[in-house]
């Protein structure tokens, strides 16, 4: 499906990014993954195989992002698919949120997505596909999630605006909107809501959350990867600026 295509995934060392790297590679793409944690990148490479390019990059650093894009250009010649996936999540109740916590979400989720696209776009080939990662939170009013939800609403907006801006280059921009997906990010969310949460308490917290999802369970990273593959491929050639919701009915029913 993706033979002769090249793909770059930020946050490709874990969770949704890692599952997507595997699926795109299994479908014929040459894949590069980027992240901050060098050990996590090495572990991902051991899973994905040595033909996967691993790049150390923090999406908060514009210089680092320029370097990442230059390495992709050097190794791959150009880029067809970019999954701007890197992100963080934690709870920010109105009364207690610090400016540092607020900025932390915006710097990675919003500015990180924007400036990673800015860095990568010049090395993308005409007809390419950019996929953003939003969240179910951009559609609902979940208490204690104002900053996180606003960050993902901004990313939802980028899918529309940047799709319009990149139209002359025939680069499509769309988004996936995951519901609650079983990845390491959820531990951080649990800890931010209940500091010191034990493993047992975390499991109970997840079980309670699953009870609120119409389909009755959390989603898997692979279920999001399937949607990214669709948006990356020509099967979605008529889709621009849209968002695929993959949430077990959480925000819909
Ligand atoms: N899991 C869910 O329930 C859920 C729901 C909705 C949306 N999402 C979105 O899905 C995306 C992926 O999350 P995940 O669930 O797969 O969580 P994850 O397993 O924790 O993966 C997050 C990835 O983002 C990378 N990352 C974080 N900050 C970064 C930075 N400053 N620079 C570069 N990379 C950075 C991490 O790499 P390092 O460790 O190297 O920093 C890691 O590879 C996020 O944007 C998240 O908001 C997840």
Short mmCIF file of C-alpha atoms and ligand atoms in Angstrom, two decimals:
data_model
loop_
_atom_site.label_atom_id
_atom_site.label_comp_id
_atom_site.label_asym_id
_atom_site.label_seq_id
_atom_site.Cartn_x
_atom_site.Cartn_y
_atom_site.Cartn_z
CA UNK A 1 0.00 0.00 0.00
CA UNK A 2 2.90 2.40 0.79
CA UNK A 3 5.64 1.00 -1.42
CA UNK A 4 8.25 3.64 -2.33
CA UNK A 5 6.82 6.01 0.31
CA UNK A 6 8.76 7.49 3.20
CA UNK A 7 7.27 8.34 6.58
CA UNK A 8 8.34 10.27 9.69
CA UNK A 9 6.61 9.92 13.05
CA UNK A 10 7.31 12.18 16.04
CA UNK A 11 6.79 10.34 19.31
CA UNK A 12 7.45 7.14 17.36
CA UNK A 13 9.19 5.40 20.25
CA UNK A 14 6.08 4.53 22.25
CA UNK A 15 2.34 3.85 22.19
CA UNK A 16 0.40 5.07 19.15
CA UNK A 17 3.52 6.31 17.34
CA UNK A 18 5.31 2.99 17.71
CA UNK A 19 2.29 0.95 16.57
CA UNK A 20 1.95 3.27 13.57
CA UNK A 21 5.64 2.96 12.69
CA UNK A 22 5.23 -0.82 12.62
CA UNK A 23 2.07 -0.73 10.50
CA UNK A 24 3.46 1.76 7.96
CA UNK A 25 6.67 -0.26 7.69
CA UNK A 26 4.68 -3.51 7.29
CA UNK A 27 2.82 -1.79 4.44
CA UNK A 28 6.00 -1.00 2.55
CA UNK A 29 7.05 2.48 3.75
CA UNK A 30 10.56 3.47 4.80
CA UNK A 31 10.05 4.80 8.30
CA UNK A 32 11.84 7.28 10.58
CA UNK A 33 10.84 7.80 14.20
CA UNK A 34 11.73 10.76 16.41
CA UNK A 35 11.63 11.27 20.17
CA UNK A 36 13.52 12.71 23.14
CA UNK A 37 14.42 9.57 25.03
CA UNK A 38 17.39 7.88 23.33
CA UNK A 39 16.93 4.62 25.25
CA UNK A 40 13.27 4.47 24.19
CA UNK A 41 14.31 5.06 20.56
CA UNK A 42 16.78 2.15 20.82
CA UNK A 43 14.10 -0.12 22.29
CA UNK A 44 11.75 0.86 19.47
CA UNK A 45 14.44 0.11 16.91
CA UNK A 46 14.91 -3.35 18.40
CA UNK A 47 11.18 -3.94 17.86
CA UNK A 48 10.93 -2.35 14.42
CA UNK A 49 14.19 -3.49 12.86
CA UNK A 50 17.45 -1.83 11.86
CA UNK A 51 16.06 -0.40 8.64
CA UNK A 52 14.07 2.10 10.73
CA UNK A 53 15.76 5.48 11.12
CA UNK A 54 15.78 6.80 14.70
CA UNK A 55 16.18 10.53 15.30
CA UNK A 56 16.67 12.28 18.62
CA UNK A 57 14.48 15.39 18.58
CA UNK A 58 12.51 17.43 21.09
CA UNK A 59 9.52 19.07 19.42
CA UNK A 60 10.04 22.12 21.70
CA UNK A 61 13.31 22.92 19.93
CA UNK A 62 13.00 24.54 16.51
CA UNK A 63 16.68 23.93 15.91
CA UNK A 64 16.24 20.25 16.79
CA UNK A 65 13.27 20.02 14.43
CA UNK A 66 15.26 21.59 11.58
CA UNK A 67 18.00 19.05 12.22
CA UNK A 68 15.43 16.21 12.21
CA UNK A 69 14.03 17.36 8.85
CA UNK A 70 17.55 17.69 7.39
CA UNK A 71 18.41 14.14 8.44
CA UNK A 72 15.25 12.80 6.83
CA UNK A 73 16.10 14.65 3.61
CA UNK A 74 19.65 13.27 3.70
CA UNK A 75 18.62 9.64 4.38
CA UNK A 76 15.35 9.42 2.43
CA UNK A 77 15.71 12.13 -0.23
CA UNK A 78 12.22 13.45 0.64
CA UNK A 79 9.16 12.72 2.72
CA UNK A 80 5.68 11.51 1.72
CA UNK A 81 4.01 10.98 5.11
CA UNK A 82 4.39 12.94 8.34
CA UNK A 83 2.56 11.87 11.51
CA UNK A 84 2.83 14.75 14.03
CA UNK A 85 2.06 12.54 16.99
CA UNK A 86 4.32 13.59 19.89
CA UNK A 87 2.28 14.77 22.84
CA UNK A 88 1.82 14.81 26.59
CA UNK A 89 -1.30 14.69 28.78
CA UNK A 90 -2.10 15.63 32.33
CA UNK A 91 -4.93 17.13 34.31
CA UNK A 92 -5.02 20.88 35.03
CA UNK A 93 -7.83 21.89 37.43
CA UNK A 94 -8.64 25.59 37.11
CA UNK A 95 -7.82 26.47 40.72
CA UNK A 96 -4.42 24.81 41.04
CA UNK A 97 -2.81 24.85 37.60
CA UNK A 98 0.53 26.64 37.41
CA UNK A 99 1.72 28.65 34.42
CA UNK A 100 4.49 26.11 33.98
CA UNK A 101 1.99 23.23 33.70
CA UNK A 102 -0.13 25.20 31.23
CA UNK A 103 2.89 26.13 29.12
CA UNK A 104 4.13 22.52 29.23
CA UNK A 105 1.01 21.30 27.43
CA UNK A 106 0.98 24.14 24.92
CA UNK A 107 4.70 23.95 24.17
CA UNK A 108 4.62 20.26 23.26
CA UNK A 109 1.09 19.67 21.98
CA UNK A 110 0.45 22.94 20.13
CA UNK A 111 3.76 24.65 19.33
CA UNK A 112 5.46 21.27 18.90
CA UNK A 113 2.93 20.18 16.27
CA UNK A 114 3.03 23.53 14.46
CA UNK A 115 6.79 23.93 14.31
CA UNK A 116 7.41 20.30 13.45
CA UNK A 117 5.17 20.77 10.39
CA UNK A 118 6.97 24.03 9.60
CA UNK A 119 10.32 22.20 9.69
CA UNK A 120 9.19 19.14 7.74
CA UNK A 121 7.02 20.73 5.04
CA UNK A 122 9.93 21.88 2.83
CA UNK A 123 11.24 18.31 2.57
CA UNK A 124 7.80 16.87 1.79
CA UNK A 125 7.00 15.79 -1.73
CA UNK A 126 3.99 17.07 -3.63
CA UNK A 127 0.97 14.84 -2.97
CA UNK A 128 2.16 14.04 0.54
CA UNK A 129 0.01 13.46 3.61
CA UNK A 130 0.31 15.02 7.07
CA UNK A 131 -1.62 13.44 9.91
CA UNK A 132 -2.11 15.18 13.26
CA UNK A 133 -3.06 13.57 16.55
CA UNK A 134 -5.89 15.36 18.39
CA UNK A 135 -8.05 13.70 21.09
CA UNK A 136 -11.67 12.99 22.04
CA UNK A 137 -11.25 15.88 24.50
CA UNK A 138 -11.58 18.53 21.80
CA UNK A 139 -15.28 17.67 21.47
CA UNK A 140 -16.43 17.53 25.07
CA UNK A 141 -16.20 19.55 28.27
CA UNK A 142 -14.26 17.22 30.56
CA UNK A 143 -13.74 18.77 33.99
CA UNK A 144 -10.11 19.39 34.95
CA UNK A 145 -8.91 19.11 31.36
CA UNK A 146 -9.17 22.73 30.17
CA UNK A 147 -5.56 23.16 29.05
CA UNK A 148 -5.17 19.68 27.54
CA UNK A 149 -8.50 19.93 25.69
CA UNK A 150 -7.67 23.43 24.41
CA UNK A 151 -4.29 22.19 23.17
CA UNK A 152 -5.96 19.44 21.16
CA UNK A 153 -8.67 21.82 19.87
CA UNK A 154 -5.85 23.97 18.50
CA UNK A 155 -4.37 20.95 16.75
CA UNK A 156 -7.83 20.15 15.33
CA UNK A 157 -7.86 23.66 13.90
CA UNK A 158 -4.40 23.18 12.34
CA UNK A 159 -5.75 20.25 10.32
CA UNK A 160 -8.12 22.68 8.60
CA UNK A 161 -5.94 25.78 8.29
CA UNK A 162 -2.73 24.06 7.27
CA UNK A 163 -4.60 21.88 4.80
CA UNK A 164 -5.80 25.09 3.13
CA UNK A 165 -2.31 26.58 3.24
CA UNK A 166 -0.61 23.52 1.77
CA UNK A 167 -3.22 22.97 -0.93
CA UNK A 168 -1.00 24.51 -3.66
CA UNK A 169 1.58 21.83 -2.89
CA UNK A 170 -1.13 19.10 -2.91
CA UNK A 171 -0.22 18.12 0.64
CA UNK A 172 -3.29 16.93 2.53
CA UNK A 173 -3.56 17.53 6.28
CA UNK A 174 -5.99 15.45 8.35
CA UNK A 175 -6.19 14.27 11.96
CA UNK A 176 -6.94 11.21 14.02
CA UNK A 177 -8.86 11.75 17.24
CA UNK A 178 -8.24 8.88 19.66
CA UNK A 179 -10.49 8.12 22.62
CA UNK A 180 -8.95 6.45 25.67
CA UNK A 181 -6.14 4.31 24.31
CA UNK A 182 -4.06 1.90 26.34
CA UNK A 183 -0.58 3.49 26.18
CA UNK A 184 1.97 4.74 28.76
CA UNK A 185 0.53 8.27 28.60
CA UNK A 186 -2.41 7.21 30.77
CA UNK A 187 -0.15 6.57 33.78
CA UNK A 188 0.88 10.21 33.72
CA UNK A 189 -2.76 11.30 33.55
CA UNK A 190 -3.59 9.01 36.49
CA UNK A 191 -0.68 10.39 38.52
CA UNK A 192 -1.67 13.98 37.78
CA UNK A 193 -5.19 13.28 39.08
CA UNK A 194 -4.16 11.09 42.02
CA UNK A 195 -0.51 11.74 42.97
CA UNK A 196 1.14 8.62 44.35
CA UNK A 197 -1.40 6.33 42.67
CA UNK A 198 -0.36 2.69 43.09
CA UNK A 199 -0.43 0.11 40.29
CA UNK A 200 -3.58 -1.41 41.78
CA UNK A 201 -5.26 2.00 42.04
CA UNK A 202 -4.24 2.73 38.45
CA UNK A 203 -5.89 -0.50 37.26
CA UNK A 204 -9.11 0.37 39.14
CA UNK A 205 -8.99 3.90 37.66
CA UNK A 206 -8.69 2.45 34.14
CA UNK A 207 -11.48 -0.04 34.79
CA UNK A 208 -13.78 2.77 35.91
CA UNK A 209 -12.86 4.81 32.82
CA UNK A 210 -13.55 1.81 30.55
CA UNK A 211 -17.02 1.54 32.09
CA UNK A 212 -17.86 4.99 30.67
CA UNK A 213 -16.92 4.03 27.10
CA UNK A 214 -19.90 2.72 25.10
CA UNK A 215 -17.89 -0.14 23.58
CA UNK A 216 -16.85 -1.19 27.10
CA UNK A 217 -13.06 -1.10 26.82
CA UNK A 218 -10.07 1.09 26.07
CA UNK A 219 -8.77 1.20 22.52
CA UNK A 220 -5.42 -0.17 21.39
CA UNK A 221 -2.58 1.75 19.75
CA UNK A 222 -3.01 -0.54 16.72
CA UNK A 223 -6.60 0.65 16.28
CA UNK A 224 -5.35 4.23 15.90
CA UNK A 225 -2.48 3.13 13.64
CA UNK A 226 -5.04 1.64 11.21
CA UNK A 227 -6.70 5.04 10.85
CA UNK A 228 -3.33 6.76 10.32
CA UNK A 229 -2.49 4.24 7.58
CA UNK A 230 -5.78 5.09 5.85
CA UNK A 231 -5.09 8.85 6.02
CA UNK A 232 -1.50 8.32 4.87
CA UNK A 233 -2.54 6.32 1.83
CA UNK A 234 -4.24 7.20 -1.42
CA UNK A 235 -7.37 5.46 -0.08
CA UNK A 236 -8.14 8.81 1.60
CA UNK A 237 -7.20 10.95 -1.43
CA UNK A 238 -10.44 13.01 -1.25
CA UNK A 239 -10.03 13.91 2.45
CA UNK A 240 -8.70 17.33 3.45
CA UNK A 241 -8.79 19.04 6.85
CA UNK A 242 -10.88 16.32 8.42
CA UNK A 243 -10.64 14.33 11.64
CA UNK A 244 -11.26 10.62 12.06
CA UNK A 245 -12.70 9.83 15.48
CA UNK A 246 -11.63 6.46 16.87
CA UNK A 247 -13.03 6.43 20.40
CA UNK A 248 -15.31 3.43 20.99
CA UNK A 249 -18.24 5.86 20.87
CA UNK A 250 -16.98 7.93 23.83
CA UNK A 251 -17.60 11.35 22.30
CA UNK A 252 -20.36 10.24 19.94
CA UNK A 253 -23.03 8.20 21.74
N1 LIG B 1 -3.44 7.32 24.77
C1 LIG B 1 -4.54 8.04 24.74
O1 LIG B 1 -5.52 7.76 25.43
C2 LIG B 1 -4.61 9.24 23.81
C3 LIG B 1 -5.86 9.83 23.59
C4 LIG B 1 -5.94 10.92 22.76
C5 LIG B 1 -4.82 11.43 22.13
N2 LIG B 1 -3.61 10.83 22.37
C6 LIG B 1 -2.44 11.43 21.72
O2 LIG B 1 -1.65 10.45 21.10
C7 LIG B 1 -0.30 10.93 21.00
C8 LIG B 1 0.64 9.81 21.37
O3 LIG B 1 0.44 9.46 22.72
P1 LIG B 1 0.50 7.95 23.27
O4 LIG B 1 -0.83 7.68 23.86
O5 LIG B 1 1.04 7.05 22.25
O6 LIG B 1 1.48 8.17 24.52
P2 LIG B 1 2.98 7.70 24.79
O7 LIG B 1 3.09 6.23 24.66
O8 LIG B 1 3.34 8.34 26.09
O9 LIG B 1 3.82 8.37 23.61
C9 LIG B 1 4.12 9.74 23.59
C10 LIG B 1 5.26 9.95 22.63
O10 LIG B 1 5.46 11.35 22.49
C11 LIG B 1 6.85 11.62 22.62
N3 LIG B 1 7.08 12.96 23.14
C12 LIG B 1 6.54 13.56 24.22
N4 LIG B 1 7.04 14.79 24.38
C13 LIG B 1 7.93 14.98 23.36
C14 LIG B 1 8.77 16.04 22.98
N5 LIG B 1 8.83 17.19 23.68
N6 LIG B 1 9.53 15.90 21.88
C15 LIG B 1 9.51 14.75 21.16
N7 LIG B 1 8.73 13.69 21.48
C16 LIG B 1 7.96 13.81 22.58
C17 LIG B 1 7.36 10.56 23.59
O11 LIG B 1 8.75 10.37 23.39
P3 LIG B 1 9.80 10.68 24.58
O12 LIG B 1 9.49 9.71 25.66
O13 LIG B 1 11.11 10.45 23.92
O14 LIG B 1 9.57 12.09 24.99
C18 LIG B 1 6.56 9.34 23.14
O15 LIG B 1 7.21 8.68 22.08
C19 LIG B 1 -0.23 12.18 21.88
O16 LIG B 1 -0.24 13.35 21.09
C20 LIG B 1 -1.49 12.08 22.71
O17 LIG B 1 -1.97 13.34 23.13
C21 LIG B 1 -3.48 9.75 23.17
#
